[in-house]
PDB file of N, CA and C in Angstrom:
ATOM      1  N   MET A   1      83.820  96.327 104.784  1.00 78.00           N
ATOM      2  CA  MET A   1      83.797  95.067 104.079  1.00 78.00           C
ATOM      3  C   MET A   1      83.090  94.012 104.938  1.00 78.00           C
ATOM      4  N   LYS A   2      82.209  93.148 104.302  1.00 90.00           N
ATOM      5  CA  LYS A   2      81.498  92.229 105.192  1.00 90.00           C
ATOM      6  C   LYS A   2      82.405  90.894 105.325  1.00 90.00           C
ATOM      7  N   LEU A   3      82.147  90.334 106.512  1.00 93.00           N
ATOM      8  CA  LEU A   3      82.906  88.940 106.666  1.00 93.00           C
ATOM      9  C   LEU A   3      81.757  87.855 106.692  1.00 93.00           C
ATOM     10  N   ASN A   4      82.156  86.707 106.067  1.00 94.00           N
ATOM     11  CA  ASN A   4      81.321  85.562 106.185  1.00 94.00           C
ATOM     12  C   ASN A   4      81.469  84.820 107.410  1.00 94.00           C
ATOM     13  N   LYS A   5      80.667  83.840 107.703  1.00 96.00           N
ATOM     14  CA  LYS A   5      80.705  82.976 108.913  1.00 96.00           C
ATOM     15  C   LYS A   5      82.108  82.441 109.223  1.00 96.00           C
ATOM     16  N   LYS A   6      82.757  81.868 108.148  1.00 95.00           N
ATOM     17  CA  LYS A   6      84.144  81.294 108.400  1.00 95.00           C
ATOM     18  C   LYS A   6      85.028  82.388 108.830  1.00 95.00           C
ATOM     19  N   GLU A   7      84.932  83.549 108.260  1.00 94.00           N
ATOM     20  CA  GLU A   7      85.901  84.622 108.588  1.00 94.00           C
ATOM     21  C   GLU A   7      85.523  85.205 110.113  1.00 94.00           C
ATOM     22  N   ILE A   8      84.249  85.303 110.357  1.00 94.00           N
ATOM     23  CA  ILE A   8      83.883  85.635 111.716  1.00 94.00           C
ATOM     24  C   ILE A   8      84.520  84.593 112.821  1.00 94.00           C
ATOM     25  N   GLU A   9      84.343  83.404 112.526  1.00 95.00           N
ATOM     26  CA  GLU A   9      84.800  82.298 113.294  1.00 95.00           C
ATOM     27  C   GLU A   9      86.368  82.350 113.614  1.00 95.00           C
ATOM     28  N   PHE A  10      86.995  82.762 112.383  1.00 94.00           N
ATOM     29  CA  PHE A  10      88.499  82.862 112.396  1.00 94.00           C
ATOM     30  C   PHE A  10      88.867  84.047 113.433  1.00 94.00           C
ATOM     31  N   VAL A  11      88.257  85.148 113.240  1.00 94.00           N
ATOM     32  CA  VAL A  11      88.651  86.240 114.068  1.00 94.00           C
ATOM     33  C   VAL A  11      88.341  85.993 115.541  1.00 94.00           C
ATOM     34  N   ALA A  12      87.232  85.404 115.804  1.00 95.00           N
ATOM     35  CA  ALA A  12      86.781  85.101 117.178  1.00 95.00           C
ATOM     36  C   ALA A  12      87.776  83.993 117.800  1.00 95.00           C
ATOM     37  N   GLU A  13      88.245  83.019 117.048  1.00 94.00           N
ATOM     38  CA  GLU A  13      89.063  81.987 117.576  1.00 94.00           C
ATOM     39  C   GLU A  13      90.458  82.484 117.854  1.00 94.00           C
ATOM     40  N   ASN A  14      90.966  83.394 116.896  1.00 93.00           N
ATOM     41  CA  ASN A  14      92.281  83.914 117.055  1.00 93.00           C
ATOM     42  C   ASN A  14      92.656  85.144 117.846  1.00 93.00           C
ATOM     43  N   ILE A  15      91.554  85.951 117.963  1.00 94.00           N
ATOM     44  CA  ILE A  15      91.661  87.220 118.634  1.00 94.00           C
ATOM     45  C   ILE A  15      92.098  87.103 120.161  1.00 94.00           C
ATOM     46  N   VAL A  16      91.568  85.959 120.802  1.00 93.00           N
ATOM     47  CA  VAL A  16      91.829  85.753 122.208  1.00 93.00           C
ATOM     48  C   VAL A  16      93.232  85.233 122.472  1.00 93.00           C
ATOM     49  N   ARG A  17      94.096  84.968 121.412  1.00 92.00           N
ATOM     50  CA  ARG A  17      95.427  84.485 121.476  1.00 92.00           C
ATOM     51  C   ARG A  17      96.363  85.624 121.700  1.00 92.00           C
ATOM     52  N   PHE A  18      95.818  86.877 121.462  1.00 94.00           N
ATOM     53  CA  PHE A  18      96.698  88.141 121.589  1.00 94.00           C
ATOM     54  C   PHE A  18      96.407  88.808 122.833  1.00 94.00           C
ATOM     55  N   ASP A  19      97.535  89.414 123.447  1.00 94.00           N
ATOM     56  CA  ASP A  19      97.343  90.184 124.681  1.00 94.00           C
ATOM     57  C   ASP A  19      96.987  91.612 124.297  1.00 94.00           C
ATOM     58  N   GLU A  20      97.268  92.076 123.108  1.00 95.00           N
ATOM     59  CA  GLU A  20      96.862  93.343 122.514  1.00 95.00           C
ATOM     60  C   GLU A  20      96.692  93.240 121.093  1.00 95.00           C
ATOM     61  N   VAL A  21      95.551  93.647 120.503  1.00 96.00           N
ATOM     62  CA  VAL A  21      95.339  93.734 119.127  1.00 96.00           C
ATOM     63  C   VAL A  21      95.498  95.083 118.602  1.00 96.00           C
ATOM     64  N   THR A  22      96.469  95.265 117.767  1.00 96.00           N
ATOM     65  CA  THR A  22      96.828  96.611 117.209  1.00 96.00           C
ATOM     66  C   THR A  22      96.076  96.974 115.949  1.00 96.00           C
ATOM     67  N   GLU A  23      95.598  95.975 115.243  1.00 95.00           N
ATOM     68  CA  GLU A  23      95.081  96.199 113.903  1.00 95.00           C
ATOM     69  C   GLU A  23      94.256  94.988 113.477  1.00 95.00           C
ATOM     70  N   ILE A  24      93.199  95.151 112.735  1.00 95.00           N
ATOM     71  CA  ILE A  24      92.601  94.090 112.087  1.00 95.00           C
ATOM     72  C   ILE A  24      92.350  94.593 110.735  1.00 95.00           C
ATOM     73  N   ARG A  25      92.968  93.863 109.646  1.00 93.00           N
ATOM     74  CA  ARG A  25      92.982  94.349 108.359  1.00 93.00           C
ATOM     75  C   ARG A  25      91.977  93.359 107.682  1.00 93.00           C
ATOM     76  N   ILE A  26      91.052  93.981 106.825  1.00 94.00           N
ATOM     77  CA  ILE A  26      90.110  93.248 106.012  1.00 94.00           C
ATOM     78  C   ILE A  26      90.127  93.821 104.677  1.00 94.00           C
ATOM     79  N   ASN A  27      90.564  92.957 103.617  1.00 92.00           N
ATOM     80  CA  ASN A  27      90.495  93.522 102.285  1.00 92.00           C
ATOM     81  C   ASN A  27      90.071  92.339 101.368  1.00 92.00           C
ATOM     82  N   ASP A  28      90.226  92.519 100.032  1.00 90.00           N
ATOM     83  CA  ASP A  28      89.792  91.448  99.122  1.00 90.00           C
ATOM     84  C   ASP A  28      90.603  90.149  99.287  1.00 90.00           C
ATOM     85  N   VAL A  29      91.873  90.202  99.803  1.00 93.00           N
ATOM     86  CA  VAL A  29      92.818  89.114  99.690  1.00 93.00           C
ATOM     87  C   VAL A  29      92.878  88.396 100.974  1.00 93.00           C
ATOM     88  N   GLU A  30      92.750  89.175 102.107  1.00 94.00           N
ATOM     89  CA  GLU A  30      92.824  88.438 103.399  1.00 94.00           C
ATOM     90  C   GLU A  30      92.178  89.239 104.542  1.00 94.00           C
ATOM     91  N   VAL A  31      92.058  88.444 105.685  1.00 95.00           N
ATOM     92  CA  VAL A  31      91.499  88.931 106.913  1.00 95.00           C
ATOM     93  C   VAL A  31      92.772  88.775 107.885  1.00 95.00           C
ATOM     94  N   ARG A  32      93.337  89.833 108.386  1.00 95.00           N
ATOM     95  CA  ARG A  32      94.580  89.638 109.177  1.00 95.00           C
ATOM     96  C   ARG A  32      94.460  90.307 110.549  1.00 95.00           C
ATOM     97  N   ILE A  33      94.893  89.648 111.620  1.00 96.00           N
ATOM     98  CA  ILE A  33      94.916  90.232 112.983  1.00 96.00           C
ATOM     99  C   ILE A  33      96.357  90.493 113.211  1.00 96.00           C
ATOM    100  N   LEU A  34      96.628  91.704 113.691  1.00 95.00           N
ATOM    101  CA  LEU A  34      98.036  92.162 114.155  1.00 95.00           C
ATOM    102  C   LEU A  34      98.041  92.479 115.524  1.00 95.00           C
ATOM    103  N   GLY A  35      98.978  92.053 116.397  1.00 96.00           N
ATOM    104  CA  GLY A  35      99.075  92.468 117.739  1.00 96.00           C
ATOM    105  C   GLY A  35     100.264  91.992 118.490  1.00 96.00           C
ATOM    106  N   ARG A  36     100.214  91.973 119.793  1.00 95.00           N
ATOM    107  CA  ARG A  36     101.258  91.513 120.580  1.00 95.00           C
ATOM    108  C   ARG A  36     100.815  90.393 121.482  1.00 95.00           C
ATOM    109  N   ALA A  37     101.591  89.494 121.908  1.00 90.00           N
ATOM    110  CA  ALA A  37     101.382  88.423 122.672  1.00 90.00           C
ATOM    111  C   ALA A  37     102.742  87.761 123.224  1.00 90.00           C
ATOM    112  N   SER A  38     102.836  87.393 124.393  1.00 87.00           N
ATOM    113  CA  SER A  38     104.015  86.778 125.057  1.00 87.00           C
ATOM    114  C   SER A  38     105.258  87.552 124.742  1.00 87.00           C
ATOM    115  N   GLY A  39     105.207  88.881 124.845  1.00 86.00           N
ATOM    116  CA  GLY A  39     106.385  89.709 124.649  1.00 86.00           C
ATOM    117  C   GLY A  39     106.769  89.830 123.229  1.00 86.00           C
ATOM    118  N   GLY A  40     106.034  89.476 122.248  1.00 92.00           N
ATOM    119  CA  GLY A  40     106.457  89.670 120.773  1.00 92.00           C
ATOM    120  C   GLY A  40     105.305  90.201 119.960  1.00 92.00           C
ATOM    121  N   THR A  41     105.615  90.384 118.698  1.00 93.00           N
ATOM    122  CA  THR A  41     104.621  90.759 117.746  1.00 93.00           C
ATOM    123  C   THR A  41     104.293  89.684 116.996  1.00 93.00           C
ATOM    124  N   PHE A  42     102.918  89.467 116.800  1.00 92.00           N
ATOM    125  CA  PHE A  42     102.392  88.341 116.128  1.00 92.00           C
ATOM    126  C   PHE A  42     101.278  88.799 115.057  1.00 92.00           C
ATOM    127  N   THR A  43     100.995  87.931 114.067  1.00 93.00           N
ATOM    128  CA  THR A  43      99.983  88.111 113.195  1.00 93.00           C
ATOM    129  C   THR A  43      99.325  86.691 112.832  1.00 93.00           C
ATOM    130  N   ALA A  44      97.988  86.902 112.571  1.00 93.00           N
ATOM    131  CA  ALA A  44      97.245  85.647 112.114  1.00 93.00           C
ATOM    132  C   ALA A  44      96.475  86.171 110.926  1.00 93.00           C
ATOM    133  N   ALA A  45      96.409  85.231 109.829  1.00 93.00           N
ATOM    134  CA  ALA A  45      95.610  85.632 108.696  1.00 93.00           C
ATOM    135  C   ALA A  45      94.927  84.483 108.104  1.00 93.00           C
ATOM    136  N   LEU A  46      93.712  84.750 107.454  1.00 93.00           N
ATOM    137  CA  LEU A  46      92.948  83.932 106.701  1.00 93.00           C
ATOM    138  C   LEU A  46      92.728  84.505 105.314  1.00 93.00           C
ATOM    139  N   TYR A  47      93.265  83.710 104.324  1.00 92.00           N
ATOM    140  CA  TYR A  47      93.193  84.160 102.974  1.00 92.00           C
ATOM    141  C   TYR A  47      91.770  84.067 102.460  1.00 92.00           C
ATOM    142  N   ARG A  48      91.244  85.093 101.681  1.00 92.00           N
ATOM    143  CA  ARG A  48      89.856  85.022 101.128  1.00 92.00           C
ATOM    144  C   ARG A  48      89.859  84.458  99.684  1.00 92.00           C
ATOM    145  N   THR A  49      90.983  84.182  99.319  1.00 90.00           N
ATOM    146  CA  THR A  49      91.078  83.716  97.966  1.00 90.00           C
ATOM    147  C   THR A  49      92.045  82.563  97.885  1.00 90.00           C
ATOM    148  N   ASN A  50      91.861  81.557  96.850  1.00 90.00           N
ATOM    149  CA  ASN A  50      92.916  80.544  96.694  1.00 90.00           C
ATOM    150  C   ASN A  50      93.921  80.872  95.599  1.00 90.00           C
ATOM    151  N   ASP A  51      93.556  82.114  94.936  1.00 92.00           N
ATOM    152  CA  ASP A  51      94.427  82.469  93.864  1.00 92.00           C
ATOM    153  C   ASP A  51      95.873  82.995  94.254  1.00 92.00           C
ATOM    154  N   MET A  52      96.814  82.086  94.139  1.00 94.00           N
ATOM    155  CA  MET A  52      98.147  82.378  94.620  1.00 94.00           C
ATOM    156  C   MET A  52      98.746  83.662  93.907  1.00 94.00           C
ATOM    157  N   CYS A  53      98.332  83.924  92.582  1.00 95.00           N
ATOM    158  CA  CYS A  53      98.782  85.043  91.915  1.00 95.00           C
ATOM    159  C   CYS A  53      98.396  86.299  92.653  1.00 95.00           C
ATOM    160  N   GLU A  54      97.060  86.302  93.042  1.00 93.00           N
ATOM    161  CA  GLU A  54      96.443  87.517  93.680  1.00 93.00           C
ATOM    162  C   GLU A  54      97.171  87.608  95.004  1.00 93.00           C
ATOM    163  N   ILE A  55      97.379  86.563  95.740  1.00 93.00           N
ATOM    164  CA  ILE A  55      98.041  86.750  97.025  1.00 93.00           C
ATOM    165  C   ILE A  55      99.451  87.240  96.888  1.00 93.00           C
ATOM    166  N   TYR A  56     100.146  86.732  95.818  1.00 94.00           N
ATOM    167  CA  TYR A  56     101.502  87.201  95.658  1.00 94.00           C
ATOM    168  C   TYR A  56     101.568  88.685  95.198  1.00 94.00           C
ATOM    169  N   LYS A  57     100.643  89.029  94.351  1.00 95.00           N
ATOM    170  CA  LYS A  57     100.602  90.341  93.892  1.00 95.00           C
ATOM    171  C   LYS A  57     100.434  91.421  95.160  1.00 95.00           C
ATOM    172  N   TYR A  58      99.424  90.924  95.991  1.00 92.00           N
ATOM    173  CA  TYR A  58      99.068  91.789  97.116  1.00 92.00           C
ATOM    174  C   TYR A  58     100.400  91.930  98.108  1.00 92.00           C
ATOM    175  N   HIS A  59     100.903  90.951  98.316  1.00 92.00           N
ATOM    176  CA  HIS A  59     102.127  90.975  99.226  1.00 92.00           C
ATOM    177  C   HIS A  59     103.346  91.671  98.542  1.00 92.00           C
ATOM    178  N   LEU A  60     103.578  91.591  97.259  1.00 95.00           N
ATOM    179  CA  LEU A  60     104.606  92.290  96.571  1.00 95.00           C
ATOM    180  C   LEU A  60     104.295  93.816  96.505  1.00 95.00           C
ATOM    181  N   ALA A  61     103.084  94.149  96.481  1.00 94.00           N
ATOM    182  CA  ALA A  61     102.681  95.607  96.444  1.00 94.00           C
ATOM    183  C   ALA A  61     102.929  96.158  97.976  1.00 94.00           C
ATOM    184  N   GLU A  62     102.534  95.367  98.924  1.00 92.00           N
ATOM    185  CA  GLU A  62     102.798  95.766 100.329  1.00 92.00           C
ATOM    186  C   GLU A  62     104.376  95.886 100.596  1.00 92.00           C
ATOM    187  N   ARG A  63     105.192  95.007 100.057  1.00 94.00           N
ATOM    188  CA  ARG A  63     106.559  95.063 100.202  1.00 94.00           C
ATOM    189  C   ARG A  63     107.148  96.304  99.490  1.00 94.00           C
ATOM    190  N   GLU A  64     106.658  96.675  98.372  1.00 94.00           N
ATOM    191  CA  GLU A  64     107.156  97.853  97.662  1.00 94.00           C
ATOM    192  C   GLU A  64     106.775  99.046  98.475  1.00 94.00           C
ATOM    193  N   GLU A  65     105.567  99.150  98.929  1.00 93.00           N
ATOM    194  CA  GLU A  65     105.135 100.265  99.627  1.00 93.00           C
ATOM    195  C   GLU A  65     106.005 100.393 100.947  1.00 93.00           C
ATOM    196  N   ALA A  66     106.326  99.411 101.648  1.00 91.00           N
ATOM    197  CA  ALA A  66     107.288  99.548 102.791  1.00 91.00           C
ATOM    198  C   ALA A  66     108.567  99.918 102.375  1.00 91.00           C
ATOM    199  N   ARG A  67     109.229  99.416 101.260  1.00 90.00           N
ATOM    200  CA  ARG A  67     110.471  99.821 100.743  1.00 90.00           C
ATOM    201  C   ARG A  67     110.499 101.382 100.457  1.00 90.00           C
ATOM    202  N   LYS A  68     109.517 101.960  99.913  1.00 90.00           N
ATOM    203  CA  LYS A  68     109.379 103.413  99.676  1.00 90.00           C
ATOM    204  C   LYS A  68     109.350 104.112 100.942  1.00 90.00           C
ATOM    205  N   ARG A  69     108.636 103.773 101.929  1.00 87.00           N
ATOM    206  CA  ARG A  69     108.574 104.445 103.206  1.00 87.00           C
ATOM    207  C   ARG A  69     109.999 104.343 103.900  1.00 87.00           C
ATOM    208  N   ILE A  70     110.641 103.316 103.917  1.00 85.00           N
ATOM    209  CA  ILE A  70     112.007 103.141 104.391  1.00 85.00           C
ATOM    210  C   ILE A  70     112.875 104.094 103.585  1.00 85.00           C
ATOM    211  N   GLU A  71     112.833 104.181 102.408  1.00 81.00           N
ATOM    212  CA  GLU A  71     113.702 105.088 101.665  1.00 81.00           C
ATOM    213  C   GLU A  71     113.602 106.562 102.025  1.00 81.00           C
ATOM    214  N   GLU A  72     112.234 106.971 102.299  1.00 78.00           N
ATOM    215  CA  GLU A  72     111.848 108.266 102.579  1.00 78.00           C
ATOM    216  C   GLU A  72     112.548 108.680 103.923  1.00 78.00           C
ATOM    217  N   ILE A  73     112.547 107.725 104.857  1.00 80.00           N
ATOM    218  CA  ILE A  73     113.138 108.090 106.074  1.00 80.00           C
ATOM    219  C   ILE A  73     114.614 107.787 106.405  1.00 80.00           C
ATOM    220  N   ALA A  74     115.131 106.895 105.559  1.00 75.00           N
ATOM    221  CA  ALA A  74     116.476 106.513 105.844  1.00 75.00           C
ATOM    222  C   ALA A  74     117.416 107.469 105.055  1.00 75.00           C
ATOM    223  N   ARG A  75     118.532 107.779 105.676  1.00 64.00           N
ATOM    224  CA  ARG A  75     119.494 108.605 105.097  1.00 64.00           C
ATOM    225  C   ARG A  75     120.601 107.542 104.290  1.00 64.00           C
ATOM    226  N   PRO A  76     121.164 108.044 103.313  1.00 65.00           N
ATOM    227  CA  PRO A  76     122.188 107.265 102.624  1.00 65.00           C
ATOM    228  C   PRO A  76     123.400 107.170 103.608  1.00 65.00           C
ATOM    229  N   ALA A  77     123.973 106.037 103.626  1.00 59.00           N
ATOM    230  CA  ALA A  77     125.199 105.864 104.612  1.00 59.00           C
ATOM    231  C   ALA A  77     126.337 106.846 104.325  1.00 59.00           C
ATOM    232  N   LYS A  78     126.521 107.408 103.085  1.00 60.00           N
ATOM    233  CA  LYS A  78     127.492 108.369 102.813  1.00 60.00           C
ATOM    234  C   LYS A  78     127.324 109.621 103.618  1.00 60.00           C
ATOM    235  N   ASP A  79     126.020 109.917 104.078  1.00 62.00           N
ATOM    236  CA  ASP A  79     125.708 111.153 104.852  1.00 62.00           C
ATOM    237  C   ASP A  79     125.943 111.036 106.307  1.00 62.00           C
ATOM    238  N   ILE A  80     126.321 109.774 106.863  1.00 62.00           N
ATOM    239  CA  ILE A  80     126.477 109.412 108.272  1.00 62.00           C
ATOM    240  C   ILE A  80     127.975 109.740 108.570  1.00 62.00           C
ATOM    241  N   PRO A  81     128.344 110.418 109.618  1.00 63.00           N
ATOM    242  CA  PRO A  81     129.718 110.711 109.824  1.00 63.00           C
ATOM    243  C   PRO A  81     130.655 109.579 109.938  1.00 63.00           C
ATOM    244  N   TRP A  82     130.199 108.446 110.714  1.00 59.00           N
ATOM    245  CA  TRP A  82     131.046 107.410 110.826  1.00 59.00           C
ATOM    246  C   TRP A  82     131.283 106.674 109.470  1.00 59.00           C
ATOM    247  N   ALA A  83     130.309 106.860 108.734  1.00 54.00           N
ATOM    248  CA  ALA A  83     130.515 106.101 107.337  1.00 54.00           C
ATOM    249  C   ALA A  83     131.391 106.955 106.479  1.00 54.00           C
ATOM    250  N   LEU A  84     131.535 108.195 106.699  1.00 55.00           N
ATOM    251  CA  LEU A  84     132.622 109.063 106.008  1.00 55.00           C
ATOM    252  C   LEU A  84     133.932 108.611 106.487  1.00 55.00           C
ATOM    253  N   MET A  85     134.109 108.264 107.708  1.00 58.00           N
ATOM    254  CA  MET A  85     135.442 107.952 108.324  1.00 58.00           C
ATOM    255  C   MET A  85     135.785 106.498 107.659  1.00 58.00           C
ATOM    256  N   CYS A  86     134.863 105.738 107.583  1.00 60.00           N
ATOM    257  CA  CYS A  86     135.095 104.358 107.228  1.00 60.00           C
ATOM    258  C   CYS A  86     135.039 104.176 105.643  1.00 60.00           C
ATOM    259  N   LYS A  87     134.728 105.203 104.945  1.00 54.00           N
ATOM    260  CA  LYS A  87     134.612 105.246 103.465  1.00 54.00           C
ATOM    261  C   LYS A  87     133.654 104.231 102.975  1.00 54.00           C
ATOM    262  N   VAL A  88     132.525 104.168 103.486  1.00 47.00           N
ATOM    263  CA  VAL A  88     131.492 103.273 103.184  1.00 47.00           C
ATOM    264  C   VAL A  88     130.810 103.709 101.706  1.00 47.00           C
TER     265      VAL A  88
END
């Protein structure tokens, strides 16, 4: 996906703020830099659209995808021995 001049300037100005860049996401909705700085995890984003409905739909889909991944790896509390003792 191509970046316009404003997006290139955004990446150039923000990438130097990170100690380590772990990912740069570019899609129809946003240009996002993810990484680490000052001992924490940080992100910086420039939205490619002003349509709040599109932005909301995009982030809602991201959340649902994350929820599915968590459900795949998480065990129900009833299967954990301490939870059985506590009758969770």
